[in-house]
Amino acid sequence: MFLQRFYQGSYQRKFLTFLVVAIVASTALFATPTFASAPKGVDHVAVQANKVESPINIAVLIQDDLVSSVGNEIQVTADFIRTLPAGSRVMVGYITSGSLQVRQPFTTDLNSAARSLRIPSSSTSRSPYNPYVEVIEALRQFDAGWKGRNAVLLVSDGLDVSHGFDATTAGNTIDLGRATREANKRNVAVYSFYAPSVGLTSHSHLAASYGQSSLNRIAQETGGKAFFQGITGFVTFDPYFSQLRQALNQRY
């Protein structure tokens, strides 16, 4: 009797298991996969909504001795340039030892400007005297006859220790003040992305804080905005560019 009940129970369990599997299989066969139902235009709409809305005259300046991970952001920087509205003018320059290296003078050919970008050298031998001397040099290349909006995108550690290394001399230098006045004279808003250099700012939190303070100062005093993620560096420029586009659209 016990064996009979055992085999009957076993048969019932097998039948119920088979029934459940059959139901699940038939449901999976006729169900529409959830990943296929996402609207195709969502990403496109999001990208379009975050584009710069009107033409801009912009100089993209990259400090040449920044850490090597900045090289990974060249593509997203090129994408930013290529997606600027038609009629925009772009200059690409590198802040390096000696003088400003202009890779692309102001042009409306956005693809040409994007292609002129290169990976920073990430070497102390390419460290500038300080970034603001060459920012001034770039500002003087803005066409006074241009009637549109003007901006500088400064990718830099922002540090100027040419006159000393303390809160007074490194946080508010002579050349920082000169660059700010030159930008305001030419109606150019300065936007900055902080990244550490292979020098002091990659080793000293104090140096990084001085550099960020300077970048924030020139941005605020020219109507721009500074972008950074703590004093240890950055993860990616993607969120910076997203916020930069929004800031440009809000300003103008």
PDB file of C-alpha atoms in Angstrom:
ATOM      1  CA  MET A   1       0.000   0.000   0.000  1.00  0.00           C
ATOM      2  CA  PHE A   2       2.829   2.395   0.908  1.00  0.00           C
ATOM      3  CA  LEU A   3       4.658   1.723  -2.368  1.00  0.00           C
ATOM      4  CA  GLN A   4       1.444   2.195  -4.335  1.00  0.00           C
ATOM      5  CA  ARG A   5       0.840   5.620  -2.777  1.00  0.00           C
ATOM      6  CA  PHE A   6       4.490   6.583  -3.316  1.00  0.00           C
ATOM      7  CA  TYR A   7       4.372   5.786  -7.035  1.00  0.00           C
ATOM      8  CA  GLN A   8       1.000   7.509  -7.419  1.00  0.00           C
ATOM      9  CA  GLY A   9       2.374  10.633  -5.675  1.00  0.00           C
ATOM     10  CA  SER A  10       5.497  10.523  -7.779  1.00  0.00           C
ATOM     11  CA  TYR A  11       3.429  10.305 -10.950  1.00  0.00           C
ATOM     12  CA  GLN A  12       1.291  13.275  -9.857  1.00  0.00           C
ATOM     13  CA  ARG A  13       4.368  15.370  -9.050  1.00  0.00           C
ATOM     14  CA  LYS A  14       5.869  14.553 -12.449  1.00  0.00           C
ATOM     15  CA  PHE A  15       2.608  15.477 -14.191  1.00  0.00           C
ATOM     16  CA  LEU A  16       2.350  18.829 -12.330  1.00  0.00           C
ATOM     17  CA  THR A  17       5.985  19.632 -13.121  1.00  0.00           C
ATOM     18  CA  PHE A  18       5.389  18.877 -16.803  1.00  0.00           C
ATOM     19  CA  LEU A  19       2.260  21.079 -16.780  1.00  0.00           C
ATOM     20  CA  VAL A  20       4.090  24.060 -15.229  1.00  0.00           C
ATOM     21  CA  VAL A  21       6.990  23.780 -17.683  1.00  0.00           C
ATOM     22  CA  ALA A  22       4.565  23.618 -20.620  1.00  0.00           C
ATOM     23  CA  ILE A  23       2.731  26.762 -19.458  1.00  0.00           C
ATOM     24  CA  VAL A  24       5.971  28.712 -18.958  1.00  0.00           C
ATOM     25  CA  ALA A  25       7.287  27.639 -22.356  1.00  0.00           C
ATOM     26  CA  SER A  26       4.102  28.636 -24.172  1.00  0.00           C
ATOM     27  CA  THR A  27       4.066  32.011 -22.406  1.00  0.00           C
ATOM     28  CA  ALA A  28       7.670  32.686 -23.407  1.00  0.00           C
ATOM     29  CA  LEU A  29       6.943  31.647 -26.972  1.00  0.00           C
ATOM     30  CA  PHE A  30       4.125  34.132 -27.525  1.00  0.00           C
ATOM     31  CA  ALA A  31       5.221  36.966 -25.242  1.00  0.00           C
ATOM     32  CA  THR A  32       6.837  40.111 -26.713  1.00  0.00           C
ATOM     33  CA  PRO A  33      10.357  40.661 -25.312  1.00  0.00           C
ATOM     34  CA  THR A  34      10.397  43.734 -23.075  1.00  0.00           C
ATOM     35  CA  PHE A  35      13.694  45.074 -24.468  1.00  0.00           C
ATOM     36  CA  ALA A  36      12.192  45.326 -27.959  1.00  0.00           C
ATOM     37  CA  SER A  37       9.400  47.636 -26.852  1.00  0.00           C
ATOM     38  CA  ALA A  38      11.611  50.646 -25.936  1.00  0.00           C
ATOM     39  CA  PRO A  39      10.834  53.688 -28.135  1.00  0.00           C
ATOM     40  CA  LYS A  40      13.500  54.122 -30.792  1.00  0.00           C
ATOM     41  CA  GLY A  41      13.567  57.913 -30.526  1.00  0.00           C
ATOM     42  CA  VAL A  42      14.304  58.261 -26.805  1.00  0.00           C
ATOM     43  CA  ASP A  43      18.098  58.505 -27.039  1.00  0.00           C
ATOM     44  CA  HIS A  44      17.880  60.737 -30.093  1.00  0.00           C
ATOM     45  CA  VAL A  45      15.487  63.115 -28.342  1.00  0.00           C
ATOM     46  CA  ALA A  46      17.733  63.270 -25.275  1.00  0.00           C
ATOM     47  CA  VAL A  47      20.770  64.081 -27.404  1.00  0.00           C
ATOM     48  CA  GLN A  48      18.930  66.733 -29.391  1.00  0.00           C
ATOM     49  CA  ALA A  49      17.629  68.366 -26.199  1.00  0.00           C
ATOM     50  CA  ASN A  50      21.170  68.678 -24.875  1.00  0.00           C
ATOM     51  CA  LYS A  51      22.764  70.245 -27.944  1.00  0.00           C
ATOM     52  CA  VAL A  52      24.080  73.789 -28.009  1.00  0.00           C
ATOM     53  CA  GLU A  53      21.218  75.736 -29.538  1.00  0.00           C
ATOM     54  CA  SER A  54      22.864  78.614 -31.387  1.00  0.00           C
ATOM     55  CA  PRO A  55      26.263  79.252 -33.039  1.00  0.00           C
ATOM     56  CA  ILE A  56      29.203  80.045 -30.818  1.00  0.00           C
ATOM     57  CA  ASN A  57      32.767  81.281 -31.229  1.00  0.00           C
ATOM     58  CA  ILE A  58      34.813  78.995 -28.952  1.00  0.00           C
ATOM     59  CA  ALA A  59      38.483  78.330 -28.269  1.00  0.00           C
ATOM     60  CA  VAL A  60      39.239  74.859 -26.885  1.00  0.00           C
ATOM     61  CA  LEU A  61      42.462  75.064 -24.880  1.00  0.00           C
ATOM     62  CA  ILE A  62      44.089  71.942 -23.403  1.00  0.00           C
ATOM     63  CA  GLN A  63      47.040  72.030 -21.028  1.00  0.00           C
ATOM     64  CA  ASP A  64      49.703  69.754 -22.499  1.00  0.00           C
ATOM     65  CA  ASP A  65      51.102  68.301 -19.262  1.00  0.00           C
ATOM     66  CA  LEU A  66      47.832  66.901 -17.924  1.00  0.00           C
ATOM     67  CA  VAL A  67      47.727  63.280 -16.743  1.00  0.00           C
ATOM     68  CA  SER A  68      47.537  60.591 -19.436  1.00  0.00           C
ATOM     69  CA  SER A  69      43.894  59.701 -18.667  1.00  0.00           C
ATOM     70  CA  VAL A  70      42.903  63.001 -20.311  1.00  0.00           C
ATOM     71  CA  GLY A  71      43.883  61.340 -23.583  1.00  0.00           C
ATOM     72  CA  ASN A  72      40.856  59.071 -23.169  1.00  0.00           C
ATOM     73  CA  GLU A  73      38.609  62.140 -23.339  1.00  0.00           C
ATOM     74  CA  ILE A  74      39.784  63.399 -26.729  1.00  0.00           C
ATOM     75  CA  GLN A  75      36.995  61.551 -28.548  1.00  0.00           C
ATOM     76  CA  VAL A  76      34.215  63.036 -26.415  1.00  0.00           C
ATOM     77  CA  THR A  77      35.831  66.466 -26.891  1.00  0.00           C
ATOM     78  CA  ALA A  78      35.816  65.924 -30.660  1.00  0.00           C
ATOM     79  CA  ASP A  79      32.149  64.885 -30.471  1.00  0.00           C
ATOM     80  CA  PHE A  80      31.334  68.112 -28.646  1.00  0.00           C
ATOM     81  CA  ILE A  81      32.971  70.155 -31.400  1.00  0.00           C
ATOM     82  CA  ARG A  82      31.267  68.228 -34.212  1.00  0.00           C
ATOM     83  CA  THR A  83      27.809  68.650 -32.664  1.00  0.00           C
ATOM     84  CA  LEU A  84      28.038  72.432 -32.337  1.00  0.00           C
ATOM     85  CA  PRO A  85      25.426  74.230 -34.455  1.00  0.00           C
ATOM     86  CA  ALA A  86      26.276  75.263 -38.008  1.00  0.00           C
ATOM     87  CA  GLY A  87      27.926  78.656 -38.151  1.00  0.00           C
ATOM     88  CA  SER A  88      29.986  78.077 -35.010  1.00  0.00           C
ATOM     89  CA  ARG A  89      33.695  78.919 -35.146  1.00  0.00           C
ATOM     90  CA  VAL A  90      36.261  76.816 -33.281  1.00  0.00           C
ATOM     91  CA  MET A  91      39.918  77.232 -32.411  1.00  0.00           C
ATOM     92  CA  VAL A  92      41.983  74.399 -30.893  1.00  0.00           C
ATOM     93  CA  GLY A  93      45.145  75.149 -28.956  1.00  0.00           C
ATOM     94  CA  TYR A  94      47.504  73.473 -26.495  1.00  0.00           C
ATOM     95  CA  ILE A  95      48.900  75.270 -23.457  1.00  0.00           C
ATOM     96  CA  THR A  96      52.478  74.120 -23.367  1.00  0.00           C
ATOM     97  CA  SER A  97      55.989  75.295 -22.537  1.00  0.00           C
ATOM     98  CA  GLY A  98      57.050  78.347 -24.475  1.00  0.00           C
ATOM     99  CA  SER A  99      53.862  79.613 -26.081  1.00  0.00           C
ATOM    100  CA  LEU A 100      50.389  78.586 -27.121  1.00  0.00           C
ATOM    101  CA  GLN A 101      50.448  75.838 -29.770  1.00  0.00           C
ATOM    102  CA  VAL A 102      47.543  76.572 -32.107  1.00  0.00           C
ATOM    103  CA  ARG A 103      46.565  73.343 -33.828  1.00  0.00           C
ATOM    104  CA  GLN A 104      43.578  74.891 -35.595  1.00  0.00           C
ATOM    105  CA  PRO A 105      42.933  78.627 -36.019  1.00  0.00           C
ATOM    106  CA  PHE A 106      39.310  79.730 -35.837  1.00  0.00           C
ATOM    107  CA  THR A 107      37.300  77.882 -38.462  1.00  0.00           C
ATOM    108  CA  THR A 108      33.701  77.006 -39.278  1.00  0.00           C
ATOM    109  CA  ASP A 109      34.865  73.560 -40.450  1.00  0.00           C
ATOM    110  CA  LEU A 110      33.908  71.646 -37.305  1.00  0.00           C
ATOM    111  CA  ASN A 111      35.275  68.318 -38.574  1.00  0.00           C
ATOM    112  CA  SER A 112      38.651  69.895 -39.259  1.00  0.00           C
ATOM    113  CA  ALA A 113      38.700  71.409 -35.772  1.00  0.00           C
ATOM    114  CA  ALA A 114      37.772  68.064 -34.199  1.00  0.00           C
ATOM    115  CA  ARG A 115      40.501  66.256 -36.140  1.00  0.00           C
ATOM    116  CA  SER A 116      43.134  68.728 -34.925  1.00  0.00           C
ATOM    117  CA  LEU A 117      42.808  67.449 -31.361  1.00  0.00           C
ATOM    118  CA  ARG A 118      45.647  65.270 -30.123  1.00  0.00           C
ATOM    119  CA  ILE A 119      46.464  63.368 -26.954  1.00  0.00           C
ATOM    120  CA  PRO A 120      48.309  65.578 -24.426  1.00  0.00           C
ATOM    121  CA  SER A 121      52.004  64.813 -23.991  1.00  0.00           C
ATOM    122  CA  SER A 122      51.591  64.272 -20.217  1.00  0.00           C
ATOM    123  CA  SER A 123      55.192  65.298 -19.635  1.00  0.00           C
ATOM    124  CA  THR A 124      56.650  67.877 -17.255  1.00  0.00           C
ATOM    125  CA  SER A 125      58.912  68.996 -20.102  1.00  0.00           C
ATOM    126  CA  ARG A 126      55.762  70.429 -21.709  1.00  0.00           C
ATOM    127  CA  SER A 127      54.550  72.234 -18.579  1.00  0.00           C
ATOM    128  CA  PRO A 128      53.649  75.884 -19.226  1.00  0.00           C
ATOM    129  CA  TYR A 129      55.037  78.813 -17.255  1.00  0.00           C
ATOM    130  CA  ASN A 130      51.465  79.069 -16.047  1.00  0.00           C
ATOM    131  CA  PRO A 131      48.231  78.426 -17.958  1.00  0.00           C
ATOM    132  CA  TYR A 132      46.902  81.993 -17.830  1.00  0.00           C
ATOM    133  CA  VAL A 133      49.675  83.593 -19.881  1.00  0.00           C
ATOM    134  CA  GLU A 134      48.651  81.407 -22.811  1.00  0.00           C
ATOM    135  CA  VAL A 135      44.948  81.894 -22.134  1.00  0.00           C
ATOM    136  CA  ILE A 136      45.618  85.612 -22.686  1.00  0.00           C
ATOM    137  CA  GLU A 137      47.389  84.754 -25.945  1.00  0.00           C
ATOM    138  CA  ALA A 138      44.348  82.765 -27.096  1.00  0.00           C
ATOM    139  CA  LEU A 139      41.911  85.512 -26.091  1.00  0.00           C
ATOM    140  CA  ARG A 140      43.744  87.973 -28.326  1.00  0.00           C
ATOM    141  CA  GLN A 141      42.927  85.786 -31.329  1.00  0.00           C
ATOM    142  CA  PHE A 142      39.189  86.338 -30.976  1.00  0.00           C
ATOM    143  CA  ASP A 143      37.838  88.431 -33.836  1.00  0.00           C
ATOM    144  CA  ALA A 144      36.502  91.724 -32.490  1.00  0.00           C
ATOM    145  CA  GLY A 145      34.152  91.886 -35.481  1.00  0.00           C
ATOM    146  CA  TRP A 146      32.381  88.656 -34.528  1.00  0.00           C
ATOM    147  CA  LYS A 147      28.899  89.571 -33.342  1.00  0.00           C
ATOM    148  CA  GLY A 148      27.985  86.218 -31.839  1.00  0.00           C
ATOM    149  CA  ARG A 149      28.728  84.798 -28.410  1.00  0.00           C
ATOM    150  CA  ASN A 150      32.261  83.985 -27.353  1.00  0.00           C
ATOM    151  CA  ALA A 151      33.624  81.323 -25.019  1.00  0.00           C
ATOM    152  CA  VAL A 152      36.798  79.561 -23.969  1.00  0.00           C
ATOM    153  CA  LEU A 153      36.820  75.933 -22.866  1.00  0.00           C
ATOM    154  CA  LEU A 154      39.907  75.649 -20.671  1.00  0.00           C
ATOM    155  CA  VAL A 155      40.986  72.080 -19.809  1.00  0.00           C
ATOM    156  CA  SER A 156      43.641  72.630 -17.162  1.00  0.00           C
ATOM    157  CA  ASP A 157      44.791  72.045 -13.602  1.00  0.00           C
ATOM    158  CA  GLY A 158      44.513  75.813 -13.137  1.00  0.00           C
ATOM    159  CA  LEU A 159      47.638  76.056 -10.999  1.00  0.00           C
ATOM    160  CA  ASP A 160      49.915  79.098 -11.211  1.00  0.00           C
ATOM    161  CA  VAL A 161      52.857  78.985  -8.808  1.00  0.00           C
ATOM    162  CA  SER A 162      55.022  81.376 -10.812  1.00  0.00           C
ATOM    163  CA  HIS A 163      54.835  83.860  -7.933  1.00  0.00           C
ATOM    164  CA  GLY A 164      54.882  81.435  -5.003  1.00  0.00           C
ATOM    165  CA  PHE A 165      52.906  78.639  -3.410  1.00  0.00           C
ATOM    166  CA  ASP A 166      50.456  79.872  -0.807  1.00  0.00           C
ATOM    167  CA  ALA A 167      46.799  80.842  -0.631  1.00  0.00           C
ATOM    168  CA  THR A 168      47.466  84.455  -1.626  1.00  0.00           C
ATOM    169  CA  THR A 169      49.942  84.007  -4.476  1.00  0.00           C
ATOM    170  CA  ALA A 170      48.640  80.731  -5.972  1.00  0.00           C
ATOM    171  CA  GLY A 171      44.932  81.417  -5.551  1.00  0.00           C
ATOM    172  CA  ASN A 172      44.835  84.927  -7.000  1.00  0.00           C
ATOM    173  CA  THR A 173      47.810  85.493  -9.280  1.00  0.00           C
ATOM    174  CA  ILE A 174      48.746  88.456 -11.431  1.00  0.00           C
ATOM    175  CA  ASP A 175      48.279  86.515 -14.678  1.00  0.00           C
ATOM    176  CA  LEU A 176      44.923  85.112 -13.544  1.00  0.00           C
ATOM    177  CA  GLY A 177      43.750  88.687 -13.033  1.00  0.00           C
ATOM    178  CA  ARG A 178      45.116  89.731 -16.431  1.00  0.00           C
ATOM    179  CA  ALA A 179      43.369  86.808 -18.160  1.00  0.00           C
ATOM    180  CA  THR A 180      40.093  87.681 -16.450  1.00  0.00           C
ATOM    181  CA  ARG A 181      40.301  91.322 -17.530  1.00  0.00           C
ATOM    182  CA  GLU A 182      41.202  90.343 -21.114  1.00  0.00           C
ATOM    183  CA  ALA A 183      38.245  87.952 -21.286  1.00  0.00           C
ATOM    184  CA  ASN A 184      35.818  90.581 -20.017  1.00  0.00           C
ATOM    185  CA  LYS A 185      37.258  93.178 -22.386  1.00  0.00           C
ATOM    186  CA  ARG A 186      36.503  90.868 -25.312  1.00  0.00           C
ATOM    187  CA  ASN A 187      33.195  89.580 -23.916  1.00  0.00           C
ATOM    188  CA  VAL A 188      34.455  85.995 -23.645  1.00  0.00           C
ATOM    189  CA  ALA A 189      33.041  83.640 -21.004  1.00  0.00           C
ATOM    190  CA  VAL A 190      35.565  81.122 -19.676  1.00  0.00           C
ATOM    191  CA  TYR A 191      34.402  77.584 -18.909  1.00  0.00           C
ATOM    192  CA  SER A 192      36.882  75.223 -17.300  1.00  0.00           C
ATOM    193  CA  PHE A 193      37.296  71.470 -16.873  1.00  0.00           C
ATOM    194  CA  TYR A 194      39.677  70.561 -14.081  1.00  0.00           C
ATOM    195  CA  ALA A 195      42.159  67.710 -14.587  1.00  0.00           C
ATOM    196  CA  PRO A 196      45.435  67.233 -12.679  1.00  0.00           C
ATOM    197  CA  SER A 197      48.800  67.649 -14.347  1.00  0.00           C
ATOM    198  CA  VAL A 198      51.679  65.210 -14.012  1.00  0.00           C
ATOM    199  CA  GLY A 199      53.271  67.797 -11.720  1.00  0.00           C
ATOM    200  CA  LEU A 200      52.114  69.198  -8.371  1.00  0.00           C
ATOM    201  CA  THR A 201      48.357  68.791  -8.738  1.00  0.00           C
ATOM    202  CA  SER A 202      48.578  65.011  -9.130  1.00  0.00           C
ATOM    203  CA  HIS A 203      50.570  64.721  -5.878  1.00  0.00           C
ATOM    204  CA  SER A 204      49.331  67.533  -3.643  1.00  0.00           C
ATOM    205  CA  HIS A 205      45.732  68.068  -2.564  1.00  0.00           C
ATOM    206  CA  LEU A 206      46.647  71.616  -1.579  1.00  0.00           C
ATOM    207  CA  ALA A 207      47.979  72.363  -5.063  1.00  0.00           C
ATOM    208  CA  ALA A 208      44.841  70.858  -6.591  1.00  0.00           C
ATOM    209  CA  SER A 209      42.636  73.036  -4.398  1.00  0.00           C
ATOM    210  CA  TYR A 210      44.594  76.174  -5.408  1.00  0.00           C
ATOM    211  CA  GLY A 211      44.220  75.254  -9.072  1.00  0.00           C
ATOM    212  CA  GLN A 212      40.496  74.603  -8.788  1.00  0.00           C
ATOM    213  CA  SER A 213      40.027  77.854  -6.887  1.00  0.00           C
ATOM    214  CA  SER A 214      41.703  79.748  -9.729  1.00  0.00           C
ATOM    215  CA  LEU A 215      39.634  78.002 -12.405  1.00  0.00           C
ATOM    216  CA  ASN A 216      36.481  78.758 -10.454  1.00  0.00           C
ATOM    217  CA  ARG A 217      37.508  82.393 -10.063  1.00  0.00           C
ATOM    218  CA  ILE A 218      38.115  83.075 -13.754  1.00  0.00           C
ATOM    219  CA  ALA A 219      34.899  81.261 -14.668  1.00  0.00           C
ATOM    220  CA  GLN A 220      32.749  83.171 -12.187  1.00  0.00           C
ATOM    221  CA  GLU A 221      34.258  86.552 -13.016  1.00  0.00           C
ATOM    222  CA  THR A 222      33.749  86.124 -16.787  1.00  0.00           C
ATOM    223  CA  GLY A 223      30.238  84.654 -16.692  1.00  0.00           C
ATOM    224  CA  GLY A 224      31.326  81.059 -17.281  1.00  0.00           C
ATOM    225  CA  LYS A 225      31.378  77.997 -15.063  1.00  0.00           C
ATOM    226  CA  ALA A 226      33.994  75.621 -13.611  1.00  0.00           C
ATOM    227  CA  PHE A 227      33.530  71.837 -13.579  1.00  0.00           C
ATOM    228  CA  PHE A 228      35.402  69.445 -11.291  1.00  0.00           C
ATOM    229  CA  GLN A 229      34.784  66.305  -9.215  1.00  0.00           C
ATOM    230  CA  GLY A 230      36.677  66.635  -5.943  1.00  0.00           C
ATOM    231  CA  ILE A 231      40.401  67.300  -5.693  1.00  0.00           C
ATOM    232  CA  THR A 232      41.632  63.847  -6.711  1.00  0.00           C
ATOM    233  CA  GLY A 233      40.981  64.219 -10.443  1.00  0.00           C
ATOM    234  CA  PHE A 234      38.094  63.182 -12.666  1.00  0.00           C
ATOM    235  CA  VAL A 235      36.368  60.061 -13.975  1.00  0.00           C
ATOM    236  CA  THR A 236      35.182  61.197 -17.391  1.00  0.00           C
ATOM    237  CA  PHE A 237      34.401  64.453 -19.198  1.00  0.00           C
ATOM    238  CA  ASP A 238      30.961  63.176 -20.299  1.00  0.00           C
ATOM    239  CA  PRO A 239      29.004  64.824 -17.448  1.00  0.00           C
ATOM    240  CA  TYR A 240      31.105  67.964 -17.852  1.00  0.00           C
ATOM    241  CA  PHE A 241      30.089  68.326 -21.500  1.00  0.00           C
ATOM    242  CA  SER A 242      26.451  67.634 -20.691  1.00  0.00           C
ATOM    243  CA  GLN A 243      26.477  70.421 -18.096  1.00  0.00           C
ATOM    244  CA  LEU A 244      28.499  72.707 -20.363  1.00  0.00           C
ATOM    245  CA  ARG A 245      25.875  72.472 -23.103  1.00  0.00           C
ATOM    246  CA  GLN A 246      23.166  73.314 -20.589  1.00  0.00           C
ATOM    247  CA  ALA A 247      25.173  76.242 -19.233  1.00  0.00           C
ATOM    248  CA  LEU A 248      25.791  77.626 -22.732  1.00  0.00           C
ATOM    249  CA  ASN A 249      22.092  77.415 -23.568  1.00  0.00           C
ATOM    250  CA  GLN A 250      21.054  79.052 -20.288  1.00  0.00           C
ATOM    251  CA  ARG A 251      23.531  81.896 -20.684  1.00  0.00           C
ATOM    252  CA  TYR A 252      22.435  82.744 -24.196  1.00  0.00           C
TER     253      TYR A 252
END
